């Protein structure tokens, strides 16, 4: 199915979910946001590193309307929650309504809202479902208000909704990818300076396929927080704020414990690999990008220690398929999905191999999609 049609169907499903849950009411506005797939550059965004990523054709739609009763409502997959206010209460409504709080904090007048959600993006799979949900809802609210925002401001609001309102210690990667990714290409994001550039996807005969282990990670969880704290303490011990400033001799000589040294080795190597991956993409060197993806996985497994046996098994199964160029866990790790870069002719074999290695694992193919800035120019100013 063409991607535009899939986006419209998901938006229509969000609208139906809203009307089923809240009954007929004022006309609703909708917005769709894609997920994000990192190619190389994982667990470096909070260390000022480089990330090469794409937005994907699986995403989340939100349908929003003002609430006549003043009661807040959020609904997704048949679950309905209602509230008297938009603040977090520990349920499905938290992520859906956090944009209301973040937008008000920026000075916008946002009424009580009712929100329906529909998704094709698996949640908790490491494909930025949280950011997609929050960006879709924020964009739909802005559209309802006939308000506009720059891409930078929208990313700041979405990050603040997740980090400040919900207390999830994520970095800036997911929001920027979901908003700024170019259509049909990748985004090279410098999380140290905030600058981003676009790269075309040069291969007509290569695709990204994935498999979700079904074990869901939690970015708000203890292990993600710990990796972030360890990395930040290592950077502070060396007197730098970005892993792009690290050198190998400095890391080896640093007065830090063995765990922190491993984290520093990961962020230093991973940001170098992301730069090399962008070079491989510019040169159309598919094999090199694949090798860098597999090296990224090994570093995430051995140095940052965020992989699991199920993820490692999926990577091994994918890499054993002729035509697979490389494979890695995607997102925060501790569960979630693996993505593999494969020749198109080997895509099905790779999906079958991963499904076989994972039992009930859901497989999918990911196509680079434009981000919200390109999809919603009526709301997002350049
Ligand atoms: C999660 C976080 C991001 C980033 C990735 C790992 O998706 O939300 O900020 O840290 O993990 O690269």
Coordinates of C-alpha atoms and ligand atoms in Angstrom, one line a residue:
X1 CA 0.0 0.0 0.0
X2 CA 1.4 3.5 -0.8
X3 CA 2.7 5.2 2.3
X4 CA 0.4 8.2 2.0
X5 CA -2.6 5.9 1.9
X6 CA -1.4 4.1 5.0
X7 CA -0.9 7.4 6.9
X8 CA -4.5 8.4 6.0
X9 CA -5.9 5.1 7.1
X10 CA -4.1 5.3 10.4
X11 CA -5.4 8.9 10.9
X12 CA -9.0 7.7 10.0
X13 CA -8.6 4.9 12.6
X14 CA -7.5 7.4 15.2
X15 CA -10.6 9.5 14.4
X16 CA -12.9 6.4 14.7
X17 CA -11.3 5.5 18.0
X18 CA -12.0 9.0 19.3
X19 CA -15.6 8.9 18.1
X20 CA -16.2 5.4 19.4
X21 CA -14.9 6.4 22.9
X22 CA -16.2 9.9 23.2
X23 CA -19.3 10.0 20.9
X24 CA -20.0 12.6 18.3
X25 CA -18.6 16.1 19.0
X26 CA -16.9 19.0 17.3
X27 CA -14.8 18.2 14.2
X28 CA -11.4 16.7 15.1
X29 CA -8.0 17.5 13.6
X30 CA -5.5 14.7 12.9
X31 CA -1.7 14.4 12.5
X32 CA 0.6 11.5 11.8
X33 CA 4.2 11.1 13.0
X34 CA 6.7 8.4 11.9
X35 CA 8.9 6.2 14.0
X36 CA 12.7 6.4 14.0
X37 CA 15.3 3.8 13.1
X38 CA 18.9 4.5 14.0
X39 CA 21.4 3.2 11.5
X40 CA 24.5 3.9 13.5
X41 CA 24.8 6.2 16.6
X42 CA 23.0 4.5 19.5
X43 CA 23.3 5.8 23.1
X44 CA 25.3 8.8 22.1
X45 CA 22.6 11.5 21.8
X46 CA 22.9 12.3 25.5
X47 CA 26.6 12.4 25.1
X48 CA 26.6 15.0 22.4
X49 CA 27.5 12.5 19.7
X50 CA 26.6 11.9 16.0
X51 CA 23.6 9.8 14.9
X52 CA 22.7 8.6 11.5
X53 CA 19.1 7.6 11.4
X54 CA 15.9 7.5 9.3
X55 CA 12.3 8.1 10.0
X56 CA 10.2 5.1 8.9
X57 CA 6.9 4.4 7.2
X58 CA 5.4 2.9 10.4
X59 CA 3.9 5.6 12.6
X60 CA 1.3 6.9 15.0
X61 CA -1.7 9.1 14.3
X62 CA -3.6 11.3 16.8
X63 CA -7.1 12.7 16.4
X64 CA -7.8 15.7 18.7
X65 CA -10.8 17.8 19.5
X66 CA -11.8 20.3 22.2
X67 CA -13.8 18.7 25.0
X68 CA -17.3 20.2 25.4
X69 CA -17.5 18.9 29.0
X70 CA -14.1 20.1 30.1
X71 CA -13.1 16.4 30.8
X72 CA -9.9 15.1 29.3
X73 CA -10.1 11.8 27.4
X74 CA -7.5 9.6 25.8
X75 CA -8.2 6.4 23.9
X76 CA -6.1 3.8 22.1
X77 CA -6.7 0.1 21.2
X78 CA -10.1 0.1 23.0
X79 CA -8.6 1.5 26.3
X80 CA -10.3 4.7 27.4
X81 CA -9.0 7.0 30.2
X82 CA -10.7 10.2 31.4
X83 CA -9.2 12.9 33.6
X84 CA -10.1 16.2 35.1
X85 CA -6.6 17.5 34.2
X86 CA -3.8 16.7 31.8
X87 CA -1.0 15.9 34.4
X88 CA 0.5 12.4 34.6
X89 CA -1.6 9.8 36.5
X90 CA 0.3 6.6 35.7
X91 CA -1.8 5.4 32.7
X92 CA -2.2 5.5 29.0
X93 CA -3.3 9.2 29.2
X94 CA 0.2 10.3 30.4
X95 CA 2.0 10.4 27.1
X96 CA -1.1 11.4 25.2
X97 CA -1.8 14.4 27.4
X98 CA 1.7 15.5 28.3
X99 CA 1.8 17.8 25.2
X100 CA -1.1 19.8 26.7
X101 CA 1.1 20.5 29.7
X102 CA 4.2 21.3 27.7
X103 CA 2.4 23.6 25.3
X104 CA 0.8 25.5 28.1
X105 CA 4.2 25.9 29.7
X106 CA 5.3 27.6 26.5
X107 CA 2.4 30.0 26.9
X108 CA -0.2 28.6 24.5
X109 CA -3.8 28.5 25.5
X110 CA -4.8 24.9 25.1
X111 CA -8.4 23.8 26.1
X112 CA -9.3 20.5 27.6
X113 CA -9.0 17.9 24.8
X114 CA -10.2 14.4 23.8
X115 CA -7.6 12.4 21.9
X116 CA -7.8 9.2 19.8
X117 CA -4.7 7.3 18.9
X118 CA -4.0 4.6 16.3
X119 CA -0.6 3.1 15.4
X120 CA 1.1 0.9 12.9
X121 CA 4.4 1.4 14.8
X122 CA 5.1 -1.3 17.4
X123 CA 5.4 0.3 20.9
X124 CA 8.5 -0.3 23.1
X125 CA 10.4 -1.8 20.1
X126 CA 13.2 0.8 20.1
X127 CA 11.6 2.7 17.1
X128 CA 10.7 5.9 19.1
X129 CA 7.0 5.2 19.6
X130 CA 6.9 7.5 22.5
X131 CA 8.3 10.4 20.5
X132 CA 6.0 9.6 17.6
X133 CA 3.0 9.6 19.8
X134 CA 3.9 12.9 21.5
X135 CA 4.8 14.6 18.3
X136 CA 1.6 13.4 16.5
X137 CA -0.5 14.7 19.4
X138 CA 1.3 18.0 19.7
X139 CA 1.0 18.6 15.9
X140 CA -2.7 17.7 16.0
X141 CA -3.3 20.1 18.9
X142 CA -1.4 22.9 17.1
X143 CA -3.4 22.3 13.9
X144 CA -6.6 22.4 16.0
X145 CA -5.5 25.8 17.3
X146 CA -4.4 27.0 13.8
X147 CA -1.0 27.6 15.5
X148 CA 2.4 27.2 13.9
X149 CA 5.8 26.4 15.3
X150 CA 9.4 26.0 14.0
X151 CA 10.7 22.5 13.7
X152 CA 13.2 23.3 16.5
X153 CA 10.4 24.6 18.8
X154 CA 8.3 21.5 18.1
X155 CA 11.2 19.2 19.0
X156 CA 11.8 21.2 22.2
X157 CA 8.1 21.0 23.2
X158 CA 8.0 17.2 22.5
X159 CA 11.3 16.7 24.4
X160 CA 10.0 18.7 27.3
X161 CA 6.7 16.7 27.4
X162 CA 8.7 13.5 27.7
X163 CA 11.5 14.6 29.9
X164 CA 10.1 17.3 32.1
X165 CA 6.4 16.4 32.3
X166 CA 6.8 12.6 32.3
X167 CA 10.3 12.4 33.9
X168 CA 11.8 10.1 31.2
X169 CA 15.5 10.8 30.9
X170 CA 15.7 10.5 27.1
X171 CA 18.1 12.5 24.9
X172 CA 17.1 14.7 21.9
X173 CA 17.5 12.0 19.1
X174 CA 13.9 10.6 18.8
X175 CA 12.1 13.9 18.6
X176 CA 14.5 15.4 16.1
X177 CA 14.4 12.3 13.9
X178 CA 10.6 12.1 13.9
X179 CA 10.4 15.8 13.0
X180 CA 13.4 16.6 10.8
X181 CA 14.1 13.4 8.8
X182 CA 14.1 14.0 5.0
X183 CA 11.8 12.0 2.7
X184 CA 13.7 9.1 1.1
X185 CA 16.8 9.6 3.0
X186 CA 18.7 9.7 6.3
X187 CA 19.4 12.4 8.8
X188 CA 22.8 13.0 10.2
X189 CA 22.3 14.6 13.6
X190 CA 25.0 16.3 15.6
X191 CA 23.6 16.1 19.2
X192 CA 26.5 18.3 20.3
X193 CA 25.6 21.3 18.2
X194 CA 22.0 20.4 17.3
X195 CA 22.9 20.7 13.6
X196 CA 21.4 18.2 11.2
X197 CA 22.0 17.4 7.5
X198 CA 20.2 15.2 5.1
X199 CA 21.6 12.3 3.0
X200 CA 19.9 10.5 0.2
X201 CA 19.2 6.8 0.5
X202 CA 21.4 5.7 -2.5
X203 CA 20.3 2.0 -2.8
X204 CA 17.3 0.8 -4.8
X205 CA 18.2 -2.8 -4.2
X206 CA 18.7 -2.7 -0.4
X207 CA 16.2 -2.5 2.4
X208 CA 15.9 -2.4 6.2
X209 CA 14.1 -5.3 7.8
X210 CA 13.4 -5.8 11.5
X211 CA 12.1 -8.2 14.1
X212 CA 10.6 -7.2 17.4
X213 CA 11.6 -9.6 20.3
X214 CA 8.3 -8.6 22.0
X215 CA 10.3 -8.0 25.2
X216 CA 9.8 -4.3 25.8
X217 CA 12.4 -1.9 26.9
X218 CA 11.7 1.1 29.1
X219 CA 13.6 4.3 28.6
X220 CA 12.4 5.5 31.9
X221 CA 13.8 2.4 33.6
X222 CA 16.8 2.0 35.9
X223 CA 19.3 0.6 33.4
X224 CA 18.9 3.4 30.8
X225 CA 19.2 6.0 33.5
X226 CA 22.3 4.2 34.8
X227 CA 24.0 4.2 31.4
X228 CA 23.3 7.8 31.0
X229 CA 24.6 8.7 34.4
X230 CA 27.8 6.6 33.9
X231 CA 28.5 8.2 30.6
X232 CA 27.9 11.7 31.9
X233 CA 30.1 11.1 34.9
X234 CA 32.9 9.8 32.5
X235 CA 32.6 12.8 30.3
X236 CA 32.7 15.1 33.4
X237 CA 35.8 13.3 34.7
X238 CA 37.6 14.2 31.5
X239 CA 36.3 17.7 31.5
X240 CA 34.3 17.5 28.2
X241 CA 30.6 17.7 27.4
X242 CA 30.6 15.8 24.1
X243 CA 31.9 12.3 23.2
X244 CA 33.2 13.9 19.9
X245 CA 36.0 15.5 22.0
X246 CA 37.2 12.2 23.4
X247 CA 40.5 10.6 22.3
X248 CA 41.5 7.0 22.9
X249 CA 44.6 7.8 25.1
X250 CA 42.5 10.1 27.3
X251 CA 39.8 7.5 27.7
X252 CA 42.4 4.8 28.6
X253 CA 44.2 7.1 31.1
X254 CA 41.0 8.5 32.7
X255 CA 40.6 8.1 36.5
X256 CA 37.3 6.2 36.2
X257 CA 36.1 2.8 37.1
X258 CA 36.1 -0.1 34.5
X259 CA 32.3 0.3 33.8
X260 CA 32.6 4.0 33.1
X261 CA 35.6 3.4 30.9
X262 CA 33.6 0.9 28.8
X263 CA 30.8 3.4 28.4
X264 CA 33.3 6.0 27.3
X265 CA 34.8 3.6 24.8
X266 CA 31.3 2.9 23.4
X267 CA 30.3 6.6 23.0
X268 CA 33.6 7.5 21.5
X269 CA 33.7 4.6 19.0
X270 CA 30.0 4.9 18.2
X271 CA 30.1 8.5 17.3
X272 CA 33.1 7.8 15.0
X273 CA 31.2 4.9 13.4
X274 CA 28.2 7.2 12.8
X275 CA 30.5 9.7 10.9
X276 CA 31.9 6.7 8.9
X277 CA 28.4 5.5 8.2
X278 CA 27.4 8.8 6.8
X279 CA 30.5 8.6 4.6
X280 CA 29.6 5.1 3.5
X281 CA 26.1 6.4 2.6
X282 CA 27.5 9.3 0.6
X283 CA 29.7 6.9 -1.4
X284 CA 26.9 4.3 -1.8
X285 CA 29.1 1.7 0.0
X286 CA 26.4 -0.7 1.2
X287 CA 28.9 -3.3 2.6
X288 CA 30.6 -0.6 4.7
X289 CA 27.4 0.6 6.2
X290 CA 26.4 -3.0 7.0
X291 CA 29.7 -3.6 8.7
X292 CA 29.4 -0.5 10.8
X293 CA 25.9 -1.5 11.9
X294 CA 27.2 -4.9 13.1
X295 CA 30.1 -3.2 14.8
X296 CA 27.6 -0.9 16.5
X297 CA 25.8 -3.9 17.9
X298 CA 28.9 -5.5 19.3
X299 CA 29.8 -2.3 21.0
X300 CA 26.3 -1.9 22.5
X301 CA 26.5 -5.6 23.6
X302 CA 30.1 -5.6 25.0
X303 CA 30.8 -2.0 26.1
X304 CA 27.5 -0.3 26.8
X305 CA 26.0 -3.6 27.9
X306 CA 22.4 -2.9 26.7
X307 CA 21.8 -6.0 24.6
X308 CA 20.0 -9.2 25.7
X309 CA 20.4 -12.9 24.6
X310 CA 17.3 -12.6 22.5
X311 CA 18.6 -9.5 20.6
X312 CA 22.0 -11.2 20.1
X313 CA 20.3 -14.3 18.7
X314 CA 18.3 -12.2 16.3
X315 CA 21.5 -10.3 15.1
X316 CA 23.3 -13.7 14.7
X317 CA 20.4 -15.2 12.7
X318 CA 20.2 -12.1 10.4
X319 CA 23.9 -12.0 9.8
X320 CA 24.0 -15.6 8.8
X321 CA 21.7 -14.9 5.8
X322 CA 23.5 -14.4 2.5
X323 CA 22.8 -10.9 1.4
X324 CA 22.5 -9.5 4.9
X325 CA 25.1 -6.6 5.2
X326 CA 24.8 -6.1 8.9
X327 CA 22.4 -6.1 11.9
X328 CA 22.0 -4.4 15.2
X329 CA 19.7 -3.8 18.1
X330 CA 17.8 -0.5 17.6
X331 CA 16.9 2.1 20.2
X332 CA 17.7 1.9 23.9
X333 CA 18.1 -1.9 24.0
X334 CA 17.3 -4.1 27.0
X335 CA 14.7 -5.6 24.7
X336 CA 12.9 -4.2 21.6
X337 CA 13.8 -4.9 18.1
X338 CA 16.8 -5.7 15.8
X339 CA 17.1 -4.1 12.3
X340 CA 19.2 -5.6 9.5
X341 CA 20.4 -4.0 6.3
X342 CA 19.9 -6.5 3.5
X343 CA 19.9 -6.8 -0.3
X344 CA 16.2 -6.6 -1.4
X345 CA 16.4 -10.2 -2.8
X346 CA 17.4 -11.5 0.7
X347 CA 14.7 -9.5 2.6
X348 CA 12.2 -12.4 3.0
X349 CA 14.9 -14.9 3.9
X350 CA 16.3 -12.5 6.6
X351 CA 12.8 -11.9 8.0
X352 CA 12.2 -15.7 8.1
X353 CA 15.5 -16.3 9.8
X354 CA 14.9 -13.7 12.5
X355 CA 11.3 -15.0 13.0
X356 CA 12.7 -18.5 13.4
X357 CA 15.3 -17.3 16.0
X358 CA 12.7 -15.4 18.0
X359 CA 9.7 -17.7 18.3
X360 CA 6.8 -15.3 18.2
X361 CA 8.8 -12.3 16.9
X362 CA 6.9 -9.9 14.6
X363 CA 9.0 -9.0 11.5
X364 CA 8.6 -5.9 9.3
X365 CA 10.3 -3.9 6.5
X366 CA 11.1 -0.3 7.1
X367 CA 11.1 2.3 4.4
X368 CA 12.6 5.8 5.0
X369 CA 9.7 8.3 5.4
X370 CA 9.7 12.1 5.7
X371 CA 9.4 13.6 9.1
X372 CA 6.6 15.7 10.5
X373 CA 8.2 19.0 9.3
X374 CA 7.9 17.8 5.7
X375 CA 4.5 16.2 6.2
X376 CA 2.8 19.0 8.1
X377 CA 4.1 22.3 6.6
X378 CA 0.9 24.1 7.6
X379 CA 1.9 23.5 11.3
X380 CA 5.7 23.3 11.2
X381 CA 7.6 26.3 9.9
X382 CA 11.1 25.6 8.4
Ligands
LIG1 C1 15.9 6.0 23.4 C2 16.0 7.4 23.9 C3 16.9 8.3 22.9 C4 18.3 7.6 22.7 C5 18.1 6.1 22.4 C6 19.4 5.3 22.3 O1 15.3 5.9 22.2 O2 14.7 8.0 23.9 O3 17.1 9.6 23.4 O4 19.1 7.7 23.9 O5 17.2 5.4 23.3 O6 20.2 5.8 21.2

